[in-house]
Short mmCIF file of C-alpha atoms in Angstrom, two decimals:
data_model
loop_
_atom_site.label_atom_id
_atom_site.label_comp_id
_atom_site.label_asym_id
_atom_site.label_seq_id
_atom_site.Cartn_x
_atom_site.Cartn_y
_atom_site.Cartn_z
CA UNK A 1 98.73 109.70 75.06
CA UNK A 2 100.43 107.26 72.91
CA UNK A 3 97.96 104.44 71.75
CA UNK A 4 100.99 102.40 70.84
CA UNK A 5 101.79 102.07 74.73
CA UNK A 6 100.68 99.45 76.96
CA UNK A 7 99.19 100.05 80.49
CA UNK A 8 99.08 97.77 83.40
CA UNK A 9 96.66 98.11 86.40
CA UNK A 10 95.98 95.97 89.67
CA UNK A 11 92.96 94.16 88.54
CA UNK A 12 90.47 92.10 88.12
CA UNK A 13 88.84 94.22 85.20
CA UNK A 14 85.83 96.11 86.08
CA UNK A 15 87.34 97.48 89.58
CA UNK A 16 87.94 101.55 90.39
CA UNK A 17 91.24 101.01 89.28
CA UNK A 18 90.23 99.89 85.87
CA UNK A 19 87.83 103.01 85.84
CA UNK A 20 90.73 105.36 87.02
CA UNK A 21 92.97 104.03 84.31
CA UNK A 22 90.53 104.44 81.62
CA UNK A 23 90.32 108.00 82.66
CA UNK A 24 93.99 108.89 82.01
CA UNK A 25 94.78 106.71 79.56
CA UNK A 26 91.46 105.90 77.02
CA UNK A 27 92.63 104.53 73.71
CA UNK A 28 95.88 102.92 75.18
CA UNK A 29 96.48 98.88 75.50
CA UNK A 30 95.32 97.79 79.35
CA UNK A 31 96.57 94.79 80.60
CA UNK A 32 95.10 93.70 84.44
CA UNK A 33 97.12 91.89 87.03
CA UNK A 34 96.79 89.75 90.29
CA UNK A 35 98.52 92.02 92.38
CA UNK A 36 100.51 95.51 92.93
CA UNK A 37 103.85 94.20 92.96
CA UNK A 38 103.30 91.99 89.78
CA UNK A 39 102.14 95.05 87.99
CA UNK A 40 104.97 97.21 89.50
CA UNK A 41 107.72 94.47 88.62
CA UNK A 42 106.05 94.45 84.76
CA UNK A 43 106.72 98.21 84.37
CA UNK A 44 110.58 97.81 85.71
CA UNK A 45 111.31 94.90 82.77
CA UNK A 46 109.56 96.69 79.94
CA UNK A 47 106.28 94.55 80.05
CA UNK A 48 103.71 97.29 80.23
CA UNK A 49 105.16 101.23 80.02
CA UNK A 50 103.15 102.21 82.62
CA UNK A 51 101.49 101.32 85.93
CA UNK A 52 98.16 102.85 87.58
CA UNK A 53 97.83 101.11 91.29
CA UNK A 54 95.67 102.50 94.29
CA UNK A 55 97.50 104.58 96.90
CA UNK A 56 94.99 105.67 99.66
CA UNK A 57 91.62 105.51 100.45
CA UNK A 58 89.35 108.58 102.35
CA UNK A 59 87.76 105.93 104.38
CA UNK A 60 90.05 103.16 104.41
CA UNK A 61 93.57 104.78 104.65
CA UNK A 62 96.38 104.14 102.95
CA UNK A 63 97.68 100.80 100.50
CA UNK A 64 100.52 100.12 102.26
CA UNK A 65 101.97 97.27 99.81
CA UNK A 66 101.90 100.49 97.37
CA UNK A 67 103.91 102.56 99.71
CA UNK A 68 106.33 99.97 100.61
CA UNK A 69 106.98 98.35 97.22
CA UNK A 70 107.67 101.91 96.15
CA UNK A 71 109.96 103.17 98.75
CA UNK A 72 111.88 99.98 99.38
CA UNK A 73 111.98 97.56 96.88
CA UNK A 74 110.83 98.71 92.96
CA UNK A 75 112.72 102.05 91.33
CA UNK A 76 109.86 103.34 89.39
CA UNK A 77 109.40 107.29 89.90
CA UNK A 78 105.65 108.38 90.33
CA UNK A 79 104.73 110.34 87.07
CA UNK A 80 101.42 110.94 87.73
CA UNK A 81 98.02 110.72 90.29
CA UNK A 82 94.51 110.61 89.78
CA UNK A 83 92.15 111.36 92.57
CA UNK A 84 88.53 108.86 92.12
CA UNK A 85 85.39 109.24 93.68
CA UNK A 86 84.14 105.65 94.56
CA UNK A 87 80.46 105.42 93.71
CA UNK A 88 78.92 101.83 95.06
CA UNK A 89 75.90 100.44 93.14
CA UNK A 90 74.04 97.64 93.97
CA UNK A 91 74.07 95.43 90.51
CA UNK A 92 70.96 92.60 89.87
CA UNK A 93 70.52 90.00 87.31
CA UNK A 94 68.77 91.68 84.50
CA UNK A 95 66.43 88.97 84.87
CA UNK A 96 65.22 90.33 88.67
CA UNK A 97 62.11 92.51 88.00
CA UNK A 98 62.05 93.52 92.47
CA UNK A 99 65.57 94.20 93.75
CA UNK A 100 63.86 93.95 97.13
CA UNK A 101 63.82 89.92 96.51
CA UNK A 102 67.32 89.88 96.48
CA UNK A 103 68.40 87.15 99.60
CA UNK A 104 72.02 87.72 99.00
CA UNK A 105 74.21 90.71 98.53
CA UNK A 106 78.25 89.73 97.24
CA UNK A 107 80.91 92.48 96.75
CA UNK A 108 84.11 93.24 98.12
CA UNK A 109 84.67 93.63 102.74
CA UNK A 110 85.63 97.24 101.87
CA UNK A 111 82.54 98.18 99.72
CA UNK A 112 80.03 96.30 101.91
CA UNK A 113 80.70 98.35 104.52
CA UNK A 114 80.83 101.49 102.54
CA UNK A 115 77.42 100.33 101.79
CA UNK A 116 76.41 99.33 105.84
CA UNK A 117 73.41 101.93 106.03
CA UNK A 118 71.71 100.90 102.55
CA UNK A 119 72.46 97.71 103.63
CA UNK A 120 70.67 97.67 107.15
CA UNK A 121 67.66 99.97 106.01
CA UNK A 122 66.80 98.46 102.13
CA UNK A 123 68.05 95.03 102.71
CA UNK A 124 67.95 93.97 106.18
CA UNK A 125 67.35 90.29 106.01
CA UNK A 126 69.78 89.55 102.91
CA UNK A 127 72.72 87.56 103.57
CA UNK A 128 75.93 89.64 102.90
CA UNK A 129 79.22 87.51 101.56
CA UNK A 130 82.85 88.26 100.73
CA UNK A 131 84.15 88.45 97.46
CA UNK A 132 87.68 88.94 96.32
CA UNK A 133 86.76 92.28 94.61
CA UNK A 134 83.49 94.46 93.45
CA UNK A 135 83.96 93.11 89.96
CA UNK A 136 84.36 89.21 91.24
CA UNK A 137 81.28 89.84 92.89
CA UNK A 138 79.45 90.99 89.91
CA UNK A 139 80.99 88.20 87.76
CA UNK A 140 79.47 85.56 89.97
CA UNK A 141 76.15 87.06 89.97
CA UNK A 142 76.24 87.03 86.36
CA UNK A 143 77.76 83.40 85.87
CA UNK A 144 75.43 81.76 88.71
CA UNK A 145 71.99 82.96 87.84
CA UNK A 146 70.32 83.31 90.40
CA UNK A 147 68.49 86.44 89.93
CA UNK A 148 68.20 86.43 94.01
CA UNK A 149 71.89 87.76 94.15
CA UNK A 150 72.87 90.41 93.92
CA UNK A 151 76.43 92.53 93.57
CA UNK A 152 77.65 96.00 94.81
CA UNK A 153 80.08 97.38 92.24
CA UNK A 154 80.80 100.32 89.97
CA UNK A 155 79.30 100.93 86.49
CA UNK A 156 82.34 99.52 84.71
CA UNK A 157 81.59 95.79 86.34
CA UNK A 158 77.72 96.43 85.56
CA UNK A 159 78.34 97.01 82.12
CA UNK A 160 80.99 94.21 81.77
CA UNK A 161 79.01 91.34 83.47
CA UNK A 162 75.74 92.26 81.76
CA UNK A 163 74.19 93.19 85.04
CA UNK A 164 71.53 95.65 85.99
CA UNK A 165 72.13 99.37 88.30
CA UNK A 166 69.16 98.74 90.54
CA UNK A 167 70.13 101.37 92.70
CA UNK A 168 72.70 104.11 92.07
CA UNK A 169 75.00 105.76 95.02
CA UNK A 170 74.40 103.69 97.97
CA UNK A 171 77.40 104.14 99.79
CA UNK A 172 76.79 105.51 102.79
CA UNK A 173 79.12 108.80 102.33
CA UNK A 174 80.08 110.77 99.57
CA UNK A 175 83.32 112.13 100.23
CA UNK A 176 84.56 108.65 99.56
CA UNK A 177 87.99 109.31 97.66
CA UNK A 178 90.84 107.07 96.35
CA UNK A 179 93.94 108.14 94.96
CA UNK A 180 96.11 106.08 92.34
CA UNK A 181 99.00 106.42 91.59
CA UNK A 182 100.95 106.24 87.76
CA UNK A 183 104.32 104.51 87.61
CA UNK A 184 107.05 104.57 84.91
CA UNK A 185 111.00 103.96 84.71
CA UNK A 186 111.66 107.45 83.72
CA UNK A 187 110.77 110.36 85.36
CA UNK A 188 109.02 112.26 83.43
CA UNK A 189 105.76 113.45 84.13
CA UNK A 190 102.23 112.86 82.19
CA UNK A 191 101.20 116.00 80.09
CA UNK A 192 98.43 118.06 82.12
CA UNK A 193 95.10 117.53 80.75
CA UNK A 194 91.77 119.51 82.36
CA UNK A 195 91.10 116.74 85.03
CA UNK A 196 94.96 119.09 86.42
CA UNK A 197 94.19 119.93 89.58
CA UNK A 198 98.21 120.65 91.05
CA UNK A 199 101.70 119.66 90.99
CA UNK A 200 103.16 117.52 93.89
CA UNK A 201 106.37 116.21 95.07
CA UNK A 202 106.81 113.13 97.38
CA UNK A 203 110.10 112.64 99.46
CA UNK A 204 111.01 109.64 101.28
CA UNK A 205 112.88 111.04 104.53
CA UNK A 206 114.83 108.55 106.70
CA UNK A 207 116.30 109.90 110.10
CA UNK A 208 119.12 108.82 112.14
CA UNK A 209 118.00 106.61 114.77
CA UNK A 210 120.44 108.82 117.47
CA UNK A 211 118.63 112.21 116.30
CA UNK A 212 116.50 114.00 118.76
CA UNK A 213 114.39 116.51 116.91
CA UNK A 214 115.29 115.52 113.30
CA UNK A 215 111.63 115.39 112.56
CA UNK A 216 111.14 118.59 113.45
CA UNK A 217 113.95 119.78 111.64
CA UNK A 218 112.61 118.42 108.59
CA UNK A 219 109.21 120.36 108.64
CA UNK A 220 110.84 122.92 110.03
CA UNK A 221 113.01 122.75 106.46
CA UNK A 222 109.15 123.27 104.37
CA UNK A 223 107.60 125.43 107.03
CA UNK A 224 109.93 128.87 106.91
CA UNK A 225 109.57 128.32 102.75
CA UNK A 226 106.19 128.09 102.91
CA UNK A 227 105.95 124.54 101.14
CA UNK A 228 102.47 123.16 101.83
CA UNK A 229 102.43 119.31 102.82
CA UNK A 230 99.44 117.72 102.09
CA UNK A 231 100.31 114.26 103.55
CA UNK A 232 103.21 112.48 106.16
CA UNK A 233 103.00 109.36 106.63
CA UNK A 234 105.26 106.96 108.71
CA UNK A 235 106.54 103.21 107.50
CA UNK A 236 108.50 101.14 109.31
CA UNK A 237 111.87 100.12 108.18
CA UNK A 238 111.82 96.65 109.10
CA UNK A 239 114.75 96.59 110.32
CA UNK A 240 113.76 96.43 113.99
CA UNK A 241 111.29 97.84 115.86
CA UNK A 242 111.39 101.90 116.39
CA UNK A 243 112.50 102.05 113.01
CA UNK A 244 110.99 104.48 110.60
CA UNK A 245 111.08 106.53 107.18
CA UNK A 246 108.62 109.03 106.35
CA UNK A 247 106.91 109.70 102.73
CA UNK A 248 105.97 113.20 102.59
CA UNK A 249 103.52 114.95 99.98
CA UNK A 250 104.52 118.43 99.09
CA UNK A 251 102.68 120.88 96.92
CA UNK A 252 105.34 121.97 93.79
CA UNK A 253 105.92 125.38 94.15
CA UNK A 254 106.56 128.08 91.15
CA UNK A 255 109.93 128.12 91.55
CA UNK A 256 112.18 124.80 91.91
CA UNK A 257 114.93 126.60 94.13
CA UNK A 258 112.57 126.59 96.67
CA UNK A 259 112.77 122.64 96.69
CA UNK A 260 116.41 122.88 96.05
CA UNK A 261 116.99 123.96 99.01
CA UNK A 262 114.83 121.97 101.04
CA UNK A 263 117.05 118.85 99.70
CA UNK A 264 120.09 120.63 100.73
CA UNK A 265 118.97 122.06 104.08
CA UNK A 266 117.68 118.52 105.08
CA UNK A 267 121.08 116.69 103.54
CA UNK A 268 123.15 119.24 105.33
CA UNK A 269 121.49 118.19 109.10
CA UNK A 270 122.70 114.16 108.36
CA UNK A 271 118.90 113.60 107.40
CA UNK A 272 118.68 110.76 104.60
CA UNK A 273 115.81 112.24 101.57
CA UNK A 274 115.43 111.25 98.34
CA UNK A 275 112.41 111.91 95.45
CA UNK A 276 109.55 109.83 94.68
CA UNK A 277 108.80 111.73 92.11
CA UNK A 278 107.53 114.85 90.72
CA UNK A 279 103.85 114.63 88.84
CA UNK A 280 100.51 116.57 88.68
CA UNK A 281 97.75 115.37 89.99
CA UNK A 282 94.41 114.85 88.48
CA UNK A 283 91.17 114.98 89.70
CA UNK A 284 87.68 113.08 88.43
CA UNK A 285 84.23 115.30 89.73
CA UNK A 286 81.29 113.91 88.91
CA UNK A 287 81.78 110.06 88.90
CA UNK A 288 77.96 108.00 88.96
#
């Protein structure tokens, strides 16, 4: 990559997405912000070149202010995804000698429940409390003292706040996934690297409201070429209720006339599609 380019991410610093952004994009300038949209709207006038925000989650779906900012309201075409295992930790004051002490437990609603069997079985008397995000949580352990608190996070927020891994992997599952998703105002793709796992393709489809059987129609349109989708997902419109459009993931074939005539086949029934974009994917193994 180009160390002269600057990278946004949704932030606060130490979270997964910092972690998954580090991993594609290592000697490049990083730049956090407060929310998806303000790091999508900094790619589209030139303030970063590129933007890494989370698309879906094995255990928690999908980020649907990703998928909607995307399909109706930014023009930035996808140009890359990374795949992240999400590894929970539970983080102490390096002054706590007996995480078993700890009275209070902090992180993110997501990762405390990722966490609910640790939880229950190590810690059952601690308080549990909300915190913005994994690394807020480990920030406020750090900054309060009180070596009775304690965080769940990732390494990155361990090693950032000065805190201590007490215990590693104490999420409750391990095929615990999330995918992000790179952003840039041109198409093209990132180069492959060996975290290349495949090339993918995401449509948005939007059918006419009056069209019995369009759906089918469309899948029908990957099926006979033997296109392999690996995700459909409905949105609404919000244009009124019983309004949808579709964002479908597509494995790239060999040959691009294959997907050429997808386009046309689908264009030809009346059937509104348009590309995403057209990226590899990457995937991290191994994550602590």
């Amino acid at each position: 990559m180009d160390t002269h380019k600057k990278i946004g991410f949704l932030g606060p610093e130490g979270t997964f997405t910092e972690i998954a952004t580090k991993t594609l994009f290592q000697e490049e300038e990083r730049t956090p912000f407060a929310t998806i949209r303000a790091c999508l709207e900094a790619v589209e006038n030139g303030e970063v070149d590129y933007g890494v925000v989370p698309l879906e989650n094995t255990i928690e779906g999908s980020v649907n202010m990703t998928l909607d900012l995307l399909s109706q309201q930014v023009s930035l075409p996808i140009v890359g995804e990374l795949v992240l295992p999400i590894r929970q930790h539970l983080l102490i004051h390096p002054d706590q000698s007996d995480w078993k002490r700890v009275k209070r437990v902090l992180s993110h609603p997501h990762a405390i429940a990722q966490c609910h069997i640790f939880l229950q079985k190590e810690l059952p008397e601690a308080e549990l409390s909300n915190a913005a995000s994994t690394s807020a949580a480990a920030e406020y352990v750090q900054n309060e003292g009180n070596i009775e608190q304690a965080a769940i996070g990732n390494e990155l927020a361990a090693e950032k706040y000065g805190l201590t891994i007490a215990r590693s992997n104490i999420h409750d599952t391990e095929d615990n996934d999330t995918r992000f998703l790179v952003l840039h105002r041109t198409p093209k793709a990132l180069p492959r690297t060996p975290l290349f796992r495949e090339d993918r393709v995401t449509y948005k489809i939007i059918l006419p409201s009056d069209y019995p059987g369009a759906l089918h129609q469309v899948l029908a349109a990957f099926a006979w070429r033997n296109l392999n989708l690996t995700k459909i997902e409905s949105r609404p419109m919000k244009t009124g209720l019983g309004n949808y459009f579709f964002i479908i993931d597509v494995e790239r074939p060999n040959r691009d006339i294959l997907l050429k005539g997808v386009m046309e086949e689908i264009q030809a029934l009346g059937i509104g599609i348009s590309v995403l974009g057209e990226y590899p994917c990457f995937v991290l193994n191994g994550q602590n």
